[in-house]
Amino acid sequence: MITPRAMYGSASHGKTAFFAGGIKMDENGNPVVVQNVEKYNADTKTWTMINGMHKARKFSSGCFLRGKFYVLGGRDDNDKHLTCGESYDETTNSWELIPDMLKDMTVIADSQSPPLIAVVDDNLYMLETSLNELRVYDINTNIWKKLGVVPVSANAAFGWGIAFKSMGDRLLVIGTSHSWHRKTVVHSCRPSPDVEEQHWEEIKHWCVGAELPQFIHNFCVMFA
């Protein structure tokens, strides 16, 4: 990176990836929360600095939604949780601040994970970790609609250790079950913003011959 850092919000679209905010070290070795945003071009293997966000933020989440790069939540330089989001329009190289984008989300601990988000069919979904609920975002009203309970205990570690991703036209979630033996399970659904309770299907032969760990450190979806 042009500005090396960690704990940023990121997302890729085609052969371009965006990295927003995060923590860098200053000349004295002290951590600093930044507004910096860079994009990486996989064809030219180059980094480009673009306009910074309105807010400095760390532990945020990023996604592409309807042609724009969105950054949600995180914490500011005072370690305060941010309820605002921002969207970036590449055609104008400008950011739009979205106040109160996460105003209805419950922060259950200072150690709360970054927002667990995924985009399917141009709809933004979030796993509300404190209530183990799936929600969908209405981009026109800035409101999240409830879509029922997910089949994992996302609140067990304040949202950490859960995999929540889009996979084509489906949502995929991996985490510990609600049952007493705390088994790690894999479920998917084809989400619909118009259905109050989603139909989750367990994928039982995901990891043949081995048990999945109870805490997922990193997870990605790749198509070949």
mmCIF file with all atom_site columns, C-alpha atoms in Angstrom:
data_model
loop_
_atom_site.group_PDB
_atom_site.id
_atom_site.type_symbol
_atom_site.label_atom_id
_atom_site.label_alt_id
_atom_site.label_comp_id
_atom_site.label_asym_id
_atom_site.label_entity_id
_atom_site.label_seq_id
_atom_site.pdbx_PDB_ins_code
_atom_site.Cartn_x
_atom_site.Cartn_y
_atom_site.Cartn_z
_atom_site.occupancy
_atom_site.B_iso_or_equiv
_atom_site.pdbx_formal_charge
_atom_site.auth_seq_id
_atom_site.auth_comp_id
_atom_site.auth_asym_id
_atom_site.auth_atom_id
_atom_site.pdbx_PDB_model_num
ATOM 1   C CA . MET A 1 1   ? 0.000   0.000   0.000   1.00 0.00 ? 1   MET A CA 1
ATOM 2   C CA . ILE A 1 2   ? 0.971   3.638   -0.345  1.00 0.00 ? 2   ILE A CA 1
ATOM 3   C CA . THR A 1 3   ? 0.009   4.040   3.319   1.00 0.00 ? 3   THR A CA 1
ATOM 4   C CA . PRO A 1 4   ? 0.604   0.688   5.073   1.00 0.00 ? 4   PRO A CA 1
ATOM 5   C CA . ARG A 1 5   ? -2.165  -0.056  7.582   1.00 0.00 ? 5   ARG A CA 1
ATOM 6   C CA . ALA A 1 6   ? -4.435  -2.698  9.046   1.00 0.00 ? 6   ALA A CA 1
ATOM 7   C CA . MET A 1 7   ? -8.042  -3.092  10.259  1.00 0.00 ? 7   MET A CA 1
ATOM 8   C CA . TYR A 1 8   ? -9.475  -1.332  7.172   1.00 0.00 ? 8   TYR A CA 1
ATOM 9   C CA . GLY A 1 9   ? -12.763 -1.780  5.321   1.00 0.00 ? 9   GLY A CA 1
ATOM 10  C CA . SER A 1 10  ? -12.350 -3.312  1.874   1.00 0.00 ? 10  SER A CA 1
ATOM 11  C CA . ALA A 1 11  ? -14.199 -4.736  -1.120  1.00 0.00 ? 11  ALA A CA 1
ATOM 12  C CA . SER A 1 12  ? -13.405 -5.751  -4.688  1.00 0.00 ? 12  SER A CA 1
ATOM 13  C CA . HIS A 1 13  ? -15.292 -5.226  -7.912  1.00 0.00 ? 13  HIS A CA 1
ATOM 14  C CA . GLY A 1 14  ? -14.007 -6.803  -11.102 1.00 0.00 ? 14  GLY A CA 1
ATOM 15  C CA . LYS A 1 15  ? -10.250 -6.296  -11.088 1.00 0.00 ? 15  LYS A CA 1
ATOM 16  C CA . THR A 1 16  ? -10.290 -3.315  -8.725  1.00 0.00 ? 16  THR A CA 1
ATOM 17  C CA . ALA A 1 17  ? -10.154 -3.471  -4.928  1.00 0.00 ? 17  ALA A CA 1
ATOM 18  C CA . PHE A 1 18  ? -10.729 -0.598  -2.493  1.00 0.00 ? 18  PHE A CA 1
ATOM 19  C CA . PHE A 1 19  ? -9.237  -0.226  1.001   1.00 0.00 ? 19  PHE A CA 1
ATOM 20  C CA . ALA A 1 20  ? -10.627 2.444   3.332   1.00 0.00 ? 20  ALA A CA 1
ATOM 21  C CA . GLY A 1 21  ? -9.489  3.736   6.707   1.00 0.00 ? 21  GLY A CA 1
ATOM 22  C CA . GLY A 1 22  ? -7.716  1.539   9.216   1.00 0.00 ? 22  GLY A CA 1
ATOM 23  C CA . ILE A 1 23  ? -4.781  1.963   11.582  1.00 0.00 ? 23  ILE A CA 1
ATOM 24  C CA . LYS A 1 24  ? -1.304  3.119   10.572  1.00 0.00 ? 24  LYS A CA 1
ATOM 25  C CA . MET A 1 25  ? 1.788   3.773   12.659  1.00 0.00 ? 25  MET A CA 1
ATOM 26  C CA . ASP A 1 26  ? 3.136   7.327   12.898  1.00 0.00 ? 26  ASP A CA 1
ATOM 27  C CA . GLU A 1 27  ? 6.826   8.245   12.963  1.00 0.00 ? 27  GLU A CA 1
ATOM 28  C CA . ASN A 1 28  ? 6.935   7.509   16.704  1.00 0.00 ? 28  ASN A CA 1
ATOM 29  C CA . GLY A 1 29  ? 5.370   4.083   16.347  1.00 0.00 ? 29  GLY A CA 1
ATOM 30  C CA . ASN A 1 30  ? 1.985   5.137   17.718  1.00 0.00 ? 30  ASN A CA 1
ATOM 31  C CA . PRO A 1 31  ? -1.241  3.837   16.128  1.00 0.00 ? 31  PRO A CA 1
ATOM 32  C CA . VAL A 1 32  ? -3.288  6.410   14.217  1.00 0.00 ? 32  VAL A CA 1
ATOM 33  C CA . VAL A 1 33  ? -6.800  5.931   12.794  1.00 0.00 ? 33  VAL A CA 1
ATOM 34  C CA . VAL A 1 34  ? -6.947  7.307   9.237   1.00 0.00 ? 34  VAL A CA 1
ATOM 35  C CA . GLN A 1 35  ? -9.394  8.464   6.557   1.00 0.00 ? 35  GLN A CA 1
ATOM 36  C CA . ASN A 1 36  ? -7.087  7.334   3.745   1.00 0.00 ? 36  ASN A CA 1
ATOM 37  C CA . VAL A 1 37  ? -8.538  5.346   0.845   1.00 0.00 ? 37  VAL A CA 1
ATOM 38  C CA . GLU A 1 38  ? -6.613  3.511   -1.869  1.00 0.00 ? 38  GLU A CA 1
ATOM 39  C CA . LYS A 1 39  ? -7.601  1.367   -4.812  1.00 0.00 ? 39  LYS A CA 1
ATOM 40  C CA . TYR A 1 40  ? -5.595  -1.494  -6.291  1.00 0.00 ? 40  TYR A CA 1
ATOM 41  C CA . ASN A 1 41  ? -5.683  -2.440  -9.979  1.00 0.00 ? 41  ASN A CA 1
ATOM 42  C CA . ALA A 1 42  ? -4.991  -6.147  -10.521 1.00 0.00 ? 42  ALA A CA 1
ATOM 43  C CA . ASP A 1 43  ? -4.142  -5.658  -14.214 1.00 0.00 ? 43  ASP A CA 1
ATOM 44  C CA . THR A 1 44  ? -1.459  -3.011  -13.689 1.00 0.00 ? 44  THR A CA 1
ATOM 45  C CA . LYS A 1 45  ? -0.560  -4.169  -10.140 1.00 0.00 ? 45  LYS A CA 1
ATOM 46  C CA . THR A 1 46  ? -0.577  -0.553  -8.961  1.00 0.00 ? 46  THR A CA 1
ATOM 47  C CA . TRP A 1 47  ? -1.990  1.363   -5.985  1.00 0.00 ? 47  TRP A CA 1
ATOM 48  C CA . THR A 1 48  ? -3.722  4.744   -6.378  1.00 0.00 ? 48  THR A CA 1
ATOM 49  C CA . MET A 1 49  ? -4.650  7.157   -3.596  1.00 0.00 ? 49  MET A CA 1
ATOM 50  C CA . ILE A 1 50  ? -8.193  8.525   -3.947  1.00 0.00 ? 50  ILE A CA 1
ATOM 51  C CA . ASN A 1 51  ? -10.162 11.074  -1.947  1.00 0.00 ? 51  ASN A CA 1
ATOM 52  C CA . GLY A 1 52  ? -10.393 10.249  1.740   1.00 0.00 ? 52  GLY A CA 1
ATOM 53  C CA . MET A 1 53  ? -13.575 9.511   3.661   1.00 0.00 ? 53  MET A CA 1
ATOM 54  C CA . HIS A 1 54  ? -15.466 12.042  5.763   1.00 0.00 ? 54  HIS A CA 1
ATOM 55  C CA . LYS A 1 55  ? -14.613 10.048  8.913   1.00 0.00 ? 55  LYS A CA 1
ATOM 56  C CA . ALA A 1 56  ? -11.449 8.369   10.126  1.00 0.00 ? 56  ALA A CA 1
ATOM 57  C CA . ARG A 1 57  ? -12.448 4.810   11.020  1.00 0.00 ? 57  ARG A CA 1
ATOM 58  C CA . LYS A 1 58  ? -11.021 1.426   11.941  1.00 0.00 ? 58  LYS A CA 1
ATOM 59  C CA . PHE A 1 59  ? -12.735 -2.002  12.208  1.00 0.00 ? 59  PHE A CA 1
ATOM 60  C CA . SER A 1 60  ? -15.230 -0.994  9.506   1.00 0.00 ? 60  SER A CA 1
ATOM 61  C CA . SER A 1 61  ? -16.673 -3.189  6.744   1.00 0.00 ? 61  SER A CA 1
ATOM 62  C CA . GLY A 1 62  ? -16.818 -2.539  3.010   1.00 0.00 ? 62  GLY A CA 1
ATOM 63  C CA . CYS A 1 63  ? -18.925 -3.724  0.088   1.00 0.00 ? 63  CYS A CA 1
ATOM 64  C CA . PHE A 1 64  ? -19.952 -2.861  -3.460  1.00 0.00 ? 64  PHE A CA 1
ATOM 65  C CA . LEU A 1 65  ? -23.624 -1.988  -3.785  1.00 0.00 ? 65  LEU A CA 1
ATOM 66  C CA . ARG A 1 66  ? -25.304 -0.753  -6.963  1.00 0.00 ? 66  ARG A CA 1
ATOM 67  C CA . GLY A 1 67  ? -22.113 0.566   -8.506  1.00 0.00 ? 67  GLY A CA 1
ATOM 68  C CA . LYS A 1 68  ? -20.725 2.284   -5.405  1.00 0.00 ? 68  LYS A CA 1
ATOM 69  C CA . PHE A 1 69  ? -18.201 1.327   -2.717  1.00 0.00 ? 69  PHE A CA 1
ATOM 70  C CA . TYR A 1 70  ? -19.744 1.466   0.767   1.00 0.00 ? 70  TYR A CA 1
ATOM 71  C CA . VAL A 1 71  ? -17.966 1.590   4.129   1.00 0.00 ? 71  VAL A CA 1
ATOM 72  C CA . LEU A 1 72  ? -20.035 0.891   7.251   1.00 0.00 ? 72  LEU A CA 1
ATOM 73  C CA . GLY A 1 73  ? -19.509 1.401   10.956  1.00 0.00 ? 73  GLY A CA 1
ATOM 74  C CA . GLY A 1 74  ? -16.212 0.908   12.725  1.00 0.00 ? 74  GLY A CA 1
ATOM 75  C CA . ARG A 1 75  ? -14.659 3.074   15.409  1.00 0.00 ? 75  ARG A CA 1
ATOM 76  C CA . ASP A 1 76  ? -13.167 6.558   15.258  1.00 0.00 ? 76  ASP A CA 1
ATOM 77  C CA . ASP A 1 77  ? -9.853  7.831   16.638  1.00 0.00 ? 77  ASP A CA 1
ATOM 78  C CA . ASN A 1 78  ? -11.397 8.010   20.125  1.00 0.00 ? 78  ASN A CA 1
ATOM 79  C CA . ASP A 1 79  ? -12.448 4.341   19.873  1.00 0.00 ? 79  ASP A CA 1
ATOM 80  C CA . LYS A 1 80  ? -16.098 5.425   19.717  1.00 0.00 ? 80  LYS A CA 1
ATOM 81  C CA . HIS A 1 81  ? -18.413 3.205   17.658  1.00 0.00 ? 81  HIS A CA 1
ATOM 82  C CA . LEU A 1 82  ? -19.639 4.919   14.487  1.00 0.00 ? 82  LEU A CA 1
ATOM 83  C CA . THR A 1 83  ? -23.239 4.528   13.353  1.00 0.00 ? 83  THR A CA 1
ATOM 84  C CA . CYS A 1 84  ? -22.694 6.360   10.067  1.00 0.00 ? 84  CYS A CA 1
ATOM 85  C CA . GLY A 1 85  ? -21.712 4.902   6.717   1.00 0.00 ? 85  GLY A CA 1
ATOM 86  C CA . GLU A 1 86  ? -20.228 6.365   3.551   1.00 0.00 ? 86  GLU A CA 1
ATOM 87  C CA . SER A 1 87  ? -20.539 5.622   -0.157  1.00 0.00 ? 87  SER A CA 1
ATOM 88  C CA . TYR A 1 88  ? -17.946 6.355   -2.839  1.00 0.00 ? 88  TYR A CA 1
ATOM 89  C CA . ASP A 1 89  ? -18.801 7.248   -6.439  1.00 0.00 ? 89  ASP A CA 1
ATOM 90  C CA . GLU A 1 90  ? -15.824 6.480   -8.681  1.00 0.00 ? 90  GLU A CA 1
ATOM 91  C CA . THR A 1 91  ? -17.151 8.654   -11.527 1.00 0.00 ? 91  THR A CA 1
ATOM 92  C CA . THR A 1 92  ? -16.973 11.791  -9.362  1.00 0.00 ? 92  THR A CA 1
ATOM 93  C CA . ASN A 1 93  ? -14.213 10.604  -6.971  1.00 0.00 ? 93  ASN A CA 1
ATOM 94  C CA . SER A 1 94  ? -16.388 11.751  -4.072  1.00 0.00 ? 94  SER A CA 1
ATOM 95  C CA . TRP A 1 95  ? -17.824 10.377  -0.834  1.00 0.00 ? 95  TRP A CA 1
ATOM 96  C CA . GLU A 1 96  ? -21.358 10.775  0.509   1.00 0.00 ? 96  GLU A CA 1
ATOM 97  C CA . LEU A 1 97  ? -21.818 10.542  4.269   1.00 0.00 ? 97  LEU A CA 1
ATOM 98  C CA . ILE A 1 98  ? -24.835 8.453   5.366   1.00 0.00 ? 98  ILE A CA 1
ATOM 99  C CA . PRO A 1 99  ? -25.784 9.500   8.923   1.00 0.00 ? 99  PRO A CA 1
ATOM 100 C CA . ASP A 1 100 ? -27.348 6.931   11.270  1.00 0.00 ? 100 ASP A CA 1
ATOM 101 C CA . MET A 1 101 ? -26.922 4.066   8.819   1.00 0.00 ? 101 MET A CA 1
ATOM 102 C CA . LEU A 1 102 ? -26.406 1.681   11.759  1.00 0.00 ? 102 LEU A CA 1
ATOM 103 C CA . LYS A 1 103 ? -28.494 3.525   14.337  1.00 0.00 ? 103 LYS A CA 1
ATOM 104 C CA . ASP A 1 104 ? -30.687 0.481   15.078  1.00 0.00 ? 104 ASP A CA 1
ATOM 105 C CA . MET A 1 105 ? -27.794 -1.935  15.535  1.00 0.00 ? 105 MET A CA 1
ATOM 106 C CA . THR A 1 106 ? -26.955 -2.924  19.098  1.00 0.00 ? 106 THR A CA 1
ATOM 107 C CA . VAL A 1 107 ? -23.358 -2.617  20.300  1.00 0.00 ? 107 VAL A CA 1
ATOM 108 C CA . ILE A 1 108 ? -23.014 -5.282  22.986  1.00 0.00 ? 108 ILE A CA 1
ATOM 109 C CA . ALA A 1 109 ? -19.327 -4.782  23.827  1.00 0.00 ? 109 ALA A CA 1
ATOM 110 C CA . ASP A 1 110 ? -16.337 -2.541  23.167  1.00 0.00 ? 110 ASP A CA 1
ATOM 111 C CA . SER A 1 111 ? -14.804 -5.582  21.483  1.00 0.00 ? 111 SER A CA 1
ATOM 112 C CA . GLN A 1 112 ? -17.664 -5.826  18.958  1.00 0.00 ? 112 GLN A CA 1
ATOM 113 C CA . SER A 1 113 ? -16.636 -7.194  15.551  1.00 0.00 ? 113 SER A CA 1
ATOM 114 C CA . PRO A 1 114 ? -16.853 -5.116  12.359  1.00 0.00 ? 114 PRO A CA 1
ATOM 115 C CA . PRO A 1 115 ? -20.330 -5.269  10.776  1.00 0.00 ? 115 PRO A CA 1
ATOM 116 C CA . LEU A 1 116 ? -21.035 -8.661  9.165   1.00 0.00 ? 116 LEU A CA 1
ATOM 117 C CA . ILE A 1 117 ? -22.387 -7.725  5.726   1.00 0.00 ? 117 ILE A CA 1
ATOM 118 C CA . ALA A 1 118 ? -22.910 -9.346  2.328   1.00 0.00 ? 118 ALA A CA 1
ATOM 119 C CA . VAL A 1 119 ? -24.494 -8.301  -0.981  1.00 0.00 ? 119 VAL A CA 1
ATOM 120 C CA . VAL A 1 120 ? -26.809 -10.588 -2.986  1.00 0.00 ? 120 VAL A CA 1
ATOM 121 C CA . ASP A 1 121 ? -28.712 -9.432  -6.086  1.00 0.00 ? 121 ASP A CA 1
ATOM 122 C CA . ASP A 1 122 ? -27.921 -5.779  -5.348  1.00 0.00 ? 122 ASP A CA 1
ATOM 123 C CA . ASN A 1 123 ? -29.349 -6.011  -1.839  1.00 0.00 ? 123 ASN A CA 1
ATOM 124 C CA . LEU A 1 124 ? -27.242 -5.408  1.267   1.00 0.00 ? 124 LEU A CA 1
ATOM 125 C CA . TYR A 1 125 ? -27.692 -7.897  4.111   1.00 0.00 ? 125 TYR A CA 1
ATOM 126 C CA . MET A 1 126 ? -26.325 -7.778  7.629   1.00 0.00 ? 126 MET A CA 1
ATOM 127 C CA . LEU A 1 127 ? -26.097 -10.283 10.453  1.00 0.00 ? 127 LEU A CA 1
ATOM 128 C CA . GLU A 1 128 ? -27.177 -8.382  13.581  1.00 0.00 ? 128 GLU A CA 1
ATOM 129 C CA . THR A 1 129 ? -24.890 -10.208 15.991  1.00 0.00 ? 129 THR A CA 1
ATOM 130 C CA . SER A 1 130 ? -26.461 -9.255  19.318  1.00 0.00 ? 130 SER A CA 1
ATOM 131 C CA . LEU A 1 131 ? -29.827 -10.771 18.325  1.00 0.00 ? 131 LEU A CA 1
ATOM 132 C CA . ASN A 1 132 ? -28.600 -13.352 15.766  1.00 0.00 ? 132 ASN A CA 1
ATOM 133 C CA . GLU A 1 133 ? -30.910 -11.721 13.209  1.00 0.00 ? 133 GLU A CA 1
ATOM 134 C CA . LEU A 1 134 ? -30.651 -11.288 9.448   1.00 0.00 ? 134 LEU A CA 1
ATOM 135 C CA . ARG A 1 135 ? -31.518 -7.818  8.167   1.00 0.00 ? 135 ARG A CA 1
ATOM 136 C CA . VAL A 1 136 ? -31.721 -6.175  4.750   1.00 0.00 ? 136 VAL A CA 1
ATOM 137 C CA . TYR A 1 137 ? -31.010 -2.511  3.999   1.00 0.00 ? 137 TYR A CA 1
ATOM 138 C CA . ASP A 1 138 ? -33.475 -0.219  2.238   1.00 0.00 ? 138 ASP A CA 1
ATOM 139 C CA . ILE A 1 139 ? -31.227 2.202   0.391   1.00 0.00 ? 139 ILE A CA 1
ATOM 140 C CA . ASN A 1 140 ? -34.069 4.692   -0.116  1.00 0.00 ? 140 ASN A CA 1
ATOM 141 C CA . THR A 1 141 ? -35.252 4.972   3.497   1.00 0.00 ? 141 THR A CA 1
ATOM 142 C CA . ASN A 1 142 ? -31.966 4.213   5.328   1.00 0.00 ? 142 ASN A CA 1
ATOM 143 C CA . ILE A 1 143 ? -33.792 1.507   7.326   1.00 0.00 ? 143 ILE A CA 1
ATOM 144 C CA . TRP A 1 144 ? -32.907 -2.129  8.042   1.00 0.00 ? 144 TRP A CA 1
ATOM 145 C CA . LYS A 1 145 ? -35.725 -4.666  7.774   1.00 0.00 ? 145 LYS A CA 1
ATOM 146 C CA . LYS A 1 146 ? -35.721 -7.799  9.947   1.00 0.00 ? 146 LYS A CA 1
ATOM 147 C CA . LEU A 1 147 ? -35.652 -11.127 8.105   1.00 0.00 ? 147 LEU A CA 1
ATOM 148 C CA . GLY A 1 148 ? -35.694 -13.653 10.927  1.00 0.00 ? 148 GLY A CA 1
ATOM 149 C CA . VAL A 1 149 ? -33.127 -15.474 13.045  1.00 0.00 ? 149 VAL A CA 1
ATOM 150 C CA . VAL A 1 150 ? -29.967 -17.040 11.598  1.00 0.00 ? 150 VAL A CA 1
ATOM 151 C CA . PRO A 1 151 ? -29.034 -20.634 12.578  1.00 0.00 ? 151 PRO A CA 1
ATOM 152 C CA . VAL A 1 152 ? -25.766 -19.714 14.332  1.00 0.00 ? 152 VAL A CA 1
ATOM 153 C CA . SER A 1 153 ? -24.845 -18.065 17.636  1.00 0.00 ? 153 SER A CA 1
ATOM 154 C CA . ALA A 1 154 ? -23.186 -14.900 16.346  1.00 0.00 ? 154 ALA A CA 1
ATOM 155 C CA . ASN A 1 155 ? -23.511 -13.248 19.772  1.00 0.00 ? 155 ASN A CA 1
ATOM 156 C CA . ALA A 1 156 ? -21.290 -15.828 21.493  1.00 0.00 ? 156 ALA A CA 1
ATOM 157 C CA . ALA A 1 157 ? -18.087 -13.880 20.773  1.00 0.00 ? 157 ALA A CA 1
ATOM 158 C CA . PHE A 1 158 ? -19.551 -10.448 19.929  1.00 0.00 ? 158 PHE A CA 1
ATOM 159 C CA . GLY A 1 159 ? -19.646 -11.251 16.205  1.00 0.00 ? 159 GLY A CA 1
ATOM 160 C CA . TRP A 1 160 ? -16.085 -12.556 15.929  1.00 0.00 ? 160 TRP A CA 1
ATOM 161 C CA . GLY A 1 161 ? -15.401 -16.066 14.620  1.00 0.00 ? 161 GLY A CA 1
ATOM 162 C CA . ILE A 1 162 ? -18.396 -16.093 12.253  1.00 0.00 ? 162 ILE A CA 1
ATOM 163 C CA . ALA A 1 163 ? -18.191 -16.391 8.458   1.00 0.00 ? 163 ALA A CA 1
ATOM 164 C CA . PHE A 1 164 ? -20.944 -14.452 6.651   1.00 0.00 ? 164 PHE A CA 1
ATOM 165 C CA . LYS A 1 165 ? -20.549 -14.111 2.879   1.00 0.00 ? 165 LYS A CA 1
ATOM 166 C CA . SER A 1 166 ? -22.439 -13.989 -0.386  1.00 0.00 ? 166 SER A CA 1
ATOM 167 C CA . MET A 1 167 ? -22.046 -16.928 -2.760  1.00 0.00 ? 167 MET A CA 1
ATOM 168 C CA . GLY A 1 168 ? -23.697 -16.189 -6.094  1.00 0.00 ? 168 GLY A CA 1
ATOM 169 C CA . ASP A 1 169 ? -27.397 -15.734 -5.371  1.00 0.00 ? 169 ASP A CA 1
ATOM 170 C CA . ARG A 1 170 ? -27.115 -17.162 -1.851  1.00 0.00 ? 170 ARG A CA 1
ATOM 171 C CA . LEU A 1 171 ? -25.989 -16.133 1.616   1.00 0.00 ? 171 LEU A CA 1
ATOM 172 C CA . LEU A 1 172 ? -23.579 -18.415 3.446   1.00 0.00 ? 172 LEU A CA 1
ATOM 173 C CA . VAL A 1 173 ? -23.039 -18.455 7.208   1.00 0.00 ? 173 VAL A CA 1
ATOM 174 C CA . ILE A 1 174 ? -20.658 -20.609 9.253   1.00 0.00 ? 174 ILE A CA 1
ATOM 175 C CA . GLY A 1 175 ? -20.656 -20.619 13.039  1.00 0.00 ? 175 GLY A CA 1
ATOM 176 C CA . THR A 1 176 ? -21.578 -22.529 16.165  1.00 0.00 ? 176 THR A CA 1
ATOM 177 C CA . SER A 1 177 ? -25.113 -23.846 16.376  1.00 0.00 ? 177 SER A CA 1
ATOM 178 C CA . HIS A 1 178 ? -27.688 -22.839 18.979  1.00 0.00 ? 178 HIS A CA 1
ATOM 179 C CA . SER A 1 179 ? -27.681 -26.379 20.395  1.00 0.00 ? 179 SER A CA 1
ATOM 180 C CA . TRP A 1 180 ? -26.005 -27.278 23.679  1.00 0.00 ? 180 TRP A CA 1
ATOM 181 C CA . HIS A 1 181 ? -23.019 -29.130 22.130  1.00 0.00 ? 181 HIS A CA 1
ATOM 182 C CA . ARG A 1 182 ? -21.871 -25.990 20.218  1.00 0.00 ? 182 ARG A CA 1
ATOM 183 C CA . LYS A 1 183 ? -21.128 -27.745 16.927  1.00 0.00 ? 183 LYS A CA 1
ATOM 184 C CA . THR A 1 184 ? -19.878 -25.663 14.013  1.00 0.00 ? 184 THR A CA 1
ATOM 185 C CA . VAL A 1 185 ? -22.458 -25.675 11.220  1.00 0.00 ? 185 VAL A CA 1
ATOM 186 C CA . VAL A 1 186 ? -22.657 -24.389 7.644   1.00 0.00 ? 186 VAL A CA 1
ATOM 187 C CA . HIS A 1 187 ? -25.962 -22.986 6.355   1.00 0.00 ? 187 HIS A CA 1
ATOM 188 C CA . SER A 1 188 ? -27.038 -21.180 3.223   1.00 0.00 ? 188 SER A CA 1
ATOM 189 C CA . CYS A 1 189 ? -30.205 -19.500 1.988   1.00 0.00 ? 189 CYS A CA 1
ATOM 190 C CA . ARG A 1 190 ? -31.482 -17.743 -1.114  1.00 0.00 ? 190 ARG A CA 1
ATOM 191 C CA . PRO A 1 191 ? -32.506 -14.479 0.554   1.00 0.00 ? 191 PRO A CA 1
ATOM 192 C CA . SER A 1 192 ? -35.574 -12.461 -0.298  1.00 0.00 ? 192 SER A CA 1
ATOM 193 C CA . PRO A 1 193 ? -36.153 -8.946  1.068   1.00 0.00 ? 193 PRO A CA 1
ATOM 194 C CA . ASP A 1 194 ? -39.912 -9.574  0.940   1.00 0.00 ? 194 ASP A CA 1
ATOM 195 C CA . VAL A 1 195 ? -39.940 -12.689 3.140   1.00 0.00 ? 195 VAL A CA 1
ATOM 196 C CA . GLU A 1 196 ? -40.036 -12.197 6.917   1.00 0.00 ? 196 GLU A CA 1
ATOM 197 C CA . GLU A 1 197 ? -38.400 -15.536 7.753   1.00 0.00 ? 197 GLU A CA 1
ATOM 198 C CA . GLN A 1 198 ? -35.690 -16.965 5.494   1.00 0.00 ? 198 GLN A CA 1
ATOM 199 C CA . HIS A 1 199 ? -35.337 -20.676 4.729   1.00 0.00 ? 199 HIS A CA 1
ATOM 200 C CA . TRP A 1 200 ? -31.848 -21.782 5.787   1.00 0.00 ? 200 TRP A CA 1
ATOM 201 C CA . GLU A 1 201 ? -30.470 -25.108 4.534   1.00 0.00 ? 201 GLU A CA 1
ATOM 202 C CA . GLU A 1 202 ? -27.665 -26.923 6.342   1.00 0.00 ? 202 GLU A CA 1
ATOM 203 C CA . ILE A 1 203 ? -24.732 -28.035 4.191   1.00 0.00 ? 203 ILE A CA 1
ATOM 204 C CA . LYS A 1 204 ? -23.683 -31.261 5.883   1.00 0.00 ? 204 LYS A CA 1
ATOM 205 C CA . HIS A 1 205 ? -20.797 -32.399 3.673   1.00 0.00 ? 205 HIS A CA 1
ATOM 206 C CA . TRP A 1 206 ? -18.857 -29.152 3.529   1.00 0.00 ? 206 TRP A CA 1
ATOM 207 C CA . CYS A 1 207 ? -15.656 -30.429 5.126   1.00 0.00 ? 207 CYS A CA 1
ATOM 208 C CA . VAL A 1 208 ? -15.430 -34.200 4.630   1.00 0.00 ? 208 VAL A CA 1
ATOM 209 C CA . GLY A 1 209 ? -13.176 -36.055 7.070   1.00 0.00 ? 209 GLY A CA 1
ATOM 210 C CA . ALA A 1 210 ? -12.469 -33.069 9.332   1.00 0.00 ? 210 ALA A CA 1
ATOM 211 C CA . GLU A 1 211 ? -14.303 -30.924 11.863  1.00 0.00 ? 211 GLU A CA 1
ATOM 212 C CA . LEU A 1 212 ? -14.600 -27.217 11.343  1.00 0.00 ? 212 LEU A CA 1
ATOM 213 C CA . PRO A 1 213 ? -13.137 -25.050 14.122  1.00 0.00 ? 213 PRO A CA 1
ATOM 214 C CA . GLN A 1 214 ? -15.551 -23.269 16.455  1.00 0.00 ? 214 GLN A CA 1
ATOM 215 C CA . PHE A 1 215 ? -13.889 -19.924 15.671  1.00 0.00 ? 215 PHE A CA 1
ATOM 216 C CA . ILE A 1 216 ? -13.469 -18.913 12.001  1.00 0.00 ? 216 ILE A CA 1
ATOM 217 C CA . HIS A 1 217 ? -10.479 -16.568 11.689  1.00 0.00 ? 217 HIS A CA 1
ATOM 218 C CA . ASN A 1 218 ? -10.755 -15.879 7.955   1.00 0.00 ? 218 ASN A CA 1
ATOM 219 C CA . PHE A 1 219 ? -12.988 -16.973 5.119   1.00 0.00 ? 219 PHE A CA 1
ATOM 220 C CA . CYS A 1 220 ? -13.483 -16.154 1.452   1.00 0.00 ? 220 CYS A CA 1
ATOM 221 C CA . VAL A 1 221 ? -15.539 -17.394 -1.493  1.00 0.00 ? 221 VAL A CA 1
ATOM 222 C CA . MET A 1 222 ? -13.850 -18.021 -4.860  1.00 0.00 ? 222 MET A CA 1
ATOM 223 C CA . PHE A 1 223 ? -15.358 -19.220 -8.114  1.00 0.00 ? 223 PHE A CA 1
ATOM 224 C CA . ALA A 1 224 ? -13.321 -21.269 -10.571 1.00 0.00 ? 224 ALA A CA 1
#
